Protein backbone atom coordinates (compact mmCIF):
# COMPACT_ATOMS: atom_id res chain seq x y z
CA UNK A 1 0.00 0.00 0.00
CA UNK A 2 1.45 3.34 -1.04
CA UNK A 3 1.18 6.28 1.36
CA UNK A 4 0.92 9.88 0.29
CA UNK A 5 3.40 11.92 2.30
CA UNK A 6 2.71 15.64 2.42
CA UNK A 7 5.74 17.68 1.37
CA UNK A 8 5.31 20.14 4.23
CA UNK A 9 5.69 17.32 6.77
CA UNK A 10 9.32 17.04 5.77
CA UNK A 11 9.79 20.37 7.50
CA UNK A 12 10.41 19.89 11.19
CA UNK A 13 8.35 21.55 13.92
CA UNK A 14 10.85 23.66 15.86
CA UNK A 15 11.91 21.88 19.04
CA UNK A 16 10.26 18.52 18.32
CA UNK A 17 12.50 15.49 17.75
CA UNK A 18 13.36 14.83 14.11
CA UNK A 19 10.73 12.83 12.22
CA UNK A 20 8.34 12.68 15.19
CA UNK A 21 5.38 14.16 13.30
CA UNK A 22 6.26 12.32 10.10
CA UNK A 23 6.41 8.95 11.88
CA UNK A 24 3.09 9.56 13.65
CA UNK A 25 1.48 10.59 10.37
CA UNK A 26 2.82 7.60 8.41
CA UNK A 27 1.73 5.07 11.03
CA UNK A 28 -1.69 6.72 11.40
CA UNK A 29 -2.12 6.62 7.63
CA UNK A 30 -1.16 2.92 7.54
CA UNK A 31 -4.02 2.06 9.91
CA UNK A 32 -6.53 4.18 8.02
CA UNK A 33 -6.54 7.38 10.06
CA UNK A 34 -6.89 10.31 7.66
CA UNK A 35 -7.71 13.24 9.97
CA UNK A 36 -5.03 13.87 12.56
CA UNK A 37 -3.98 17.21 14.00
CA UNK A 38 -1.85 18.99 16.56
CA UNK A 39 -4.00 20.83 19.11
CA UNK A 40 -3.50 22.72 22.33
CA UNK A 41 -0.70 24.87 23.62
CA UNK A 42 1.80 24.18 20.85
CA UNK A 43 -0.58 25.59 18.24
CA UNK A 44 -1.41 28.64 20.36
CA UNK A 45 2.25 29.27 21.25
CA UNK A 46 3.34 28.94 17.61
CA UNK A 47 0.79 31.58 16.58
CA UNK A 48 1.81 33.88 19.44
CA UNK A 49 5.55 33.59 18.98
CA UNK A 50 5.81 33.11 15.22
CA UNK A 51 9.09 32.21 13.58
CA UNK A 52 11.15 32.32 16.76
CA UNK A 53 8.98 29.66 18.42
CA UNK A 54 10.69 26.47 19.51
CA UNK A 55 9.02 23.98 21.83
CA UNK A 56 10.95 22.03 24.39
CA UNK A 57 9.81 19.24 26.64
CA UNK A 58 10.00 21.44 29.73
CA UNK A 59 6.33 21.79 30.62
CA UNK A 60 5.15 21.00 27.10
CA UNK A 61 3.71 17.99 25.39
CA UNK A 62 2.49 17.22 21.92
CA UNK A 63 -1.31 16.98 21.94
CA UNK A 64 -2.72 15.10 18.96
CA UNK A 65 -6.42 14.62 18.19
CA UNK A 66 -7.56 12.20 15.52
CA UNK A 67 -10.66 10.88 13.82
CA UNK A 68 -10.23 7.23 14.74
CA UNK A 69 -9.00 5.29 17.74
CA UNK A 70 -6.20 6.89 19.75
CA UNK A 71 -5.68 3.53 21.46
CA UNK A 72 -5.20 1.76 18.12
CA UNK A 73 -2.73 4.40 16.97
CA UNK A 74 -0.79 4.18 20.25
CA UNK A 75 -0.53 0.39 19.92
CA UNK A 76 0.60 0.72 16.28
CA UNK A 77 3.24 3.28 17.25
CA UNK A 78 4.45 0.95 19.99
CA UNK A 79 4.66 -1.97 17.54
CA UNK A 80 6.42 -0.04 14.78
CA UNK A 81 8.85 2.16 16.71
CA UNK A 82 11.69 0.54 18.63
CA UNK A 83 11.69 0.47 22.42
CA UNK A 84 14.43 3.11 22.61
CA UNK A 85 12.18 5.61 20.81
CA UNK A 86 8.81 4.59 22.29
CA UNK A 87 8.38 4.47 26.10
CA UNK A 88 5.98 5.03 28.98
CA UNK A 89 2.73 4.00 27.25
CA UNK A 90 -0.43 4.61 29.27
CA UNK A 91 -3.78 3.67 27.72
CA UNK A 92 -7.02 5.15 29.06
CA UNK A 93 -9.49 2.90 27.27
CA UNK A 94 -12.64 4.41 28.83
CA UNK A 95 -11.83 7.67 27.02
CA UNK A 96 -9.87 6.21 24.07
CA UNK A 97 -6.80 8.30 24.91
CA UNK A 98 -3.15 7.39 25.28
CA UNK A 99 -0.01 9.01 26.66
CA UNK A 100 3.53 8.04 25.79
CA UNK A 101 6.99 9.37 25.11
CA UNK A 102 8.47 9.22 21.65
CA UNK A 103 12.14 10.14 21.44
CA UNK A 104 11.80 11.35 25.03
CA UNK A 105 9.06 13.84 24.10
CA UNK A 106 5.65 13.55 25.83
CA UNK A 107 2.84 12.78 23.36
CA UNK A 108 -0.88 12.61 24.16
CA UNK A 109 -3.27 11.04 21.64
CA UNK A 110 -7.00 11.68 21.88
CA UNK A 111 -9.88 10.39 19.79
CA UNK A 112 -11.98 13.30 18.48
CA UNK A 113 -15.03 13.10 20.70
CA UNK A 114 -18.13 14.58 22.20
CA UNK A 115 -18.59 14.39 25.95
CA UNK A 116 -21.93 14.13 27.74
CA UNK A 117 -22.30 14.20 31.49
CA UNK A 118 -25.12 12.31 33.23
CA UNK A 119 -24.75 14.55 36.29
CA UNK A 120 -22.29 17.15 37.61
CA UNK A 121 -19.15 15.53 38.99
CA UNK A 122 -19.57 12.27 37.07
CA UNK A 123 -17.14 11.18 34.38
CA UNK A 124 -18.33 11.90 30.84
CA UNK A 125 -19.74 9.47 28.32
CA UNK A 126 -17.57 9.61 25.19
CA UNK A 127 -18.86 9.50 21.61
CA UNK A 128 -16.45 9.70 18.65
CA UNK A 129 -17.00 12.68 16.34
CA UNK A 130 -15.30 14.85 13.73
CA UNK A 131 -12.25 16.96 14.43
CA UNK A 132 -14.31 20.14 13.98
CA UNK A 133 -16.91 19.01 16.54
CA UNK A 134 -14.13 18.04 18.94
CA UNK A 135 -12.74 21.57 18.72
CA UNK A 136 -16.17 22.99 19.62
CA UNK A 137 -16.25 21.05 22.91
CA UNK A 138 -13.17 22.95 24.09
CA UNK A 139 -13.42 25.91 26.43
CA UNK A 140 -12.11 28.95 24.50
CA UNK A 141 -11.69 29.80 20.83
CA UNK A 142 -7.90 30.13 21.37
CA UNK A 143 -7.86 26.48 22.47
CA UNK A 144 -10.04 25.34 19.55
CA UNK A 145 -7.40 25.56 16.84
CA UNK A 146 -5.55 22.68 15.22
CA UNK A 147 -2.85 22.10 12.65
CA UNK A 148 -3.74 19.19 10.38
CA UNK A 149 -0.82 16.89 9.70
CA UNK A 150 -1.97 16.09 6.16
CA UNK A 151 -1.19 19.62 4.98
CA UNK A 152 0.16 21.50 8.04
CA UNK A 153 -2.62 24.06 7.60
CA UNK A 154 -4.35 25.79 10.48
CA UNK A 155 -7.90 24.65 11.22
CA UNK A 156 -9.57 27.54 13.05
CA UNK A 157 -13.35 27.14 12.80
CA UNK A 158 -14.10 29.46 15.74
CA UNK A 159 -11.74 32.41 14.97
CA UNK A 160 -9.22 31.63 17.70
CA UNK A 161 -6.40 33.27 15.75
CA UNK A 162 -8.27 36.59 15.71
CA UNK A 163 -9.08 36.29 19.43
CA UNK A 164 -5.43 35.60 20.12
CA UNK A 165 -4.33 38.61 18.08
CA UNK A 166 -6.79 40.89 19.89
CA UNK A 167 -5.86 39.36 23.28
CA UNK A 168 -9.44 38.30 23.93
CA UNK A 169 -10.67 35.13 25.56
CA UNK A 170 -13.89 34.03 23.90
CA UNK A 171 -16.01 31.24 25.39
CA UNK A 172 -17.30 28.69 22.89
CA UNK A 173 -20.34 27.63 24.91
CA UNK A 174 -22.00 28.36 28.25
CA UNK A 175 -20.75 25.15 29.90
Coordinates of C-alpha atoms in Angstrom, one line a residue:
X1 CA 0.0 0.0 0.0
X2 CA 1.4 3.3 -1.0
X3 CA 1.2 6.3 1.4
X4 CA 0.9 9.9 0.3
X5 CA 3.4 11.9 2.3
X6 CA 2.7 15.6 2.4
X7 CA 5.7 17.7 1.4
X8 CA 5.3 20.1 4.2
X9 CA 5.7 17.3 6.8
X10 CA 9.3 17.0 5.8
X11 CA 9.8 20.4 7.5
X12 CA 10.4 19.9 11.2
X13 CA 8.3 21.6 13.9
X14 CA 10.9 23.7 15.9
X15 CA 11.9 21.9 19.0
X16 CA 10.3 18.5 18.3
X17 CA 12.5 15.5 17.8
X18 CA 13.4 14.8 14.1
X19 CA 10.7 12.8 12.2
X20 CA 8.3 12.7 15.2
X21 CA 5.4 14.2 13.3
X22 CA 6.3 12.3 10.1
X23 CA 6.4 9.0 11.9
X24 CA 3.1 9.6 13.7
X25 CA 1.5 10.6 10.4
X26 CA 2.8 7.6 8.4
X27 CA 1.7 5.1 11.0
X28 CA -1.7 6.7 11.4
X29 CA -2.1 6.6 7.6
X30 CA -1.2 2.9 7.5
X31 CA -4.0 2.1 9.9
X32 CA -6.5 4.2 8.0
X33 CA -6.5 7.4 10.1
X34 CA -6.9 10.3 7.7
X35 CA -7.7 13.2 10.0
X36 CA -5.0 13.9 12.6
X37 CA -4.0 17.2 14.0
X38 CA -1.8 19.0 16.6
X39 CA -4.0 20.8 19.1
X40 CA -3.5 22.7 22.3
X41 CA -0.7 24.9 23.6
X42 CA 1.8 24.2 20.9
X43 CA -0.6 25.6 18.2
X44 CA -1.4 28.6 20.4
X45 CA 2.2 29.3 21.2
X46 CA 3.3 28.9 17.6
X47 CA 0.8 31.6 16.6
X48 CA 1.8 33.9 19.4
X49 CA 5.6 33.6 19.0
X50 CA 5.8 33.1 15.2
X51 CA 9.1 32.2 13.6
X52 CA 11.2 32.3 16.8
X53 CA 9.0 29.7 18.4
X54 CA 10.7 26.5 19.5
X55 CA 9.0 24.0 21.8
X56 CA 10.9 22.0 24.4
X57 CA 9.8 19.2 26.6
X58 CA 10.0 21.4 29.7
X59 CA 6.3 21.8 30.6
X60 CA 5.2 21.0 27.1
X61 CA 3.7 18.0 25.4
X62 CA 2.5 17.2 21.9
X63 CA -1.3 17.0 21.9
X64 CA -2.7 15.1 19.0
X65 CA -6.4 14.6 18.2
X66 CA -7.6 12.2 15.5
X67 CA -10.7 10.9 13.8
X68 CA -10.2 7.2 14.7
X69 CA -9.0 5.3 17.7
X70 CA -6.2 6.9 19.7
X71 CA -5.7 3.5 21.5
X72 CA -5.2 1.8 18.1
X73 CA -2.7 4.4 17.0
X74 CA -0.8 4.2 20.2
X75 CA -0.5 0.4 19.9
X76 CA 0.6 0.7 16.3
X77 CA 3.2 3.3 17.2
X78 CA 4.4 1.0 20.0
X79 CA 4.7 -2.0 17.5
X80 CA 6.4 0.0 14.8
X81 CA 8.9 2.2 16.7
X82 CA 11.7 0.5 18.6
X83 CA 11.7 0.5 22.4
X84 CA 14.4 3.1 22.6
X85 CA 12.2 5.6 20.8
X86 CA 8.8 4.6 22.3
X87 CA 8.4 4.5 26.1
X88 CA 6.0 5.0 29.0
X89 CA 2.7 4.0 27.3
X90 CA -0.4 4.6 29.3
X91 CA -3.8 3.7 27.7
X92 CA -7.0 5.2 29.1
X93 CA -9.5 2.9 27.3
X94 CA -12.6 4.4 28.8
X95 CA -11.8 7.7 27.0
X96 CA -9.9 6.2 24.1
X97 CA -6.8 8.3 24.9
X98 CA -3.2 7.4 25.3
X99 CA 0.0 9.0 26.7
X100 CA 3.5 8.0 25.8
X101 CA 7.0 9.4 25.1
X102 CA 8.5 9.2 21.7
X103 CA 12.1 10.1 21.4
X104 CA 11.8 11.4 25.0
X105 CA 9.1 13.8 24.1
X106 CA 5.6 13.6 25.8
X107 CA 2.8 12.8 23.4
X108 CA -0.9 12.6 24.2
X109 CA -3.3 11.0 21.6
X110 CA -7.0 11.7 21.9
X111 CA -9.9 10.4 19.8
X112 CA -12.0 13.3 18.5
X113 CA -15.0 13.1 20.7
X114 CA -18.1 14.6 22.2
X115 CA -18.6 14.4 26.0
X116 CA -21.9 14.1 27.7
X117 CA -22.3 14.2 31.5
X118 CA -25.1 12.3 33.2
X119 CA -24.7 14.5 36.3
X120 CA -22.3 17.1 37.6
X121 CA -19.1 15.5 39.0
X122 CA -19.6 12.3 37.1
X123 CA -17.1 11.2 34.4
X124 CA -18.3 11.9 30.8
X125 CA -19.7 9.5 28.3
X126 CA -17.6 9.6 25.2
X127 CA -18.9 9.5 21.6
X128 CA -16.4 9.7 18.6
X129 CA -17.0 12.7 16.3
X130 CA -15.3 14.9 13.7
X131 CA -12.2 17.0 14.4
X132 CA -14.3 20.1 14.0
X133 CA -16.9 19.0 16.5
X134 CA -14.1 18.0 18.9
X135 CA -12.7 21.6 18.7
X136 CA -16.2 23.0 19.6
X137 CA -16.3 21.0 22.9
X138 CA -13.2 23.0 24.1
X139 CA -13.4 25.9 26.4
X140 CA -12.1 28.9 24.5
X141 CA -11.7 29.8 20.8
X142 CA -7.9 30.1 21.4
X143 CA -7.9 26.5 22.5
X144 CA -10.0 25.3 19.6
X145 CA -7.4 25.6 16.8
X146 CA -5.5 22.7 15.2
X147 CA -2.8 22.1 12.6
X148 CA -3.7 19.2 10.4
X149 CA -0.8 16.9 9.7
X150 CA -2.0 16.1 6.2
X151 CA -1.2 19.6 5.0
X152 CA 0.2 21.5 8.0
X153 CA -2.6 24.1 7.6
X154 CA -4.4 25.8 10.5
X155 CA -7.9 24.6 11.2
X156 CA -9.6 27.5 13.1
X157 CA -13.4 27.1 12.8
X158 CA -14.1 29.5 15.7
X159 CA -11.7 32.4 15.0
X160 CA -9.2 31.6 17.7
X161 CA -6.4 33.3 15.8
X162 CA -8.3 36.6 15.7
X163 CA -9.1 36.3 19.4
X164 CA -5.4 35.6 20.1
X165 CA -4.3 38.6 18.1
X166 CA -6.8 40.9 19.9
X167 CA -5.9 39.4 23.3
X168 CA -9.4 38.3 23.9
X169 CA -10.7 35.1 25.6
X170 CA -13.9 34.0 23.9
X171 CA -16.0 31.2 25.4
X172 CA -17.3 28.7 22.9
X173 CA -20.3 27.6 24.9
X174 CA -22.0 28.4 28.2
X175 CA -20.8 25.1 29.9

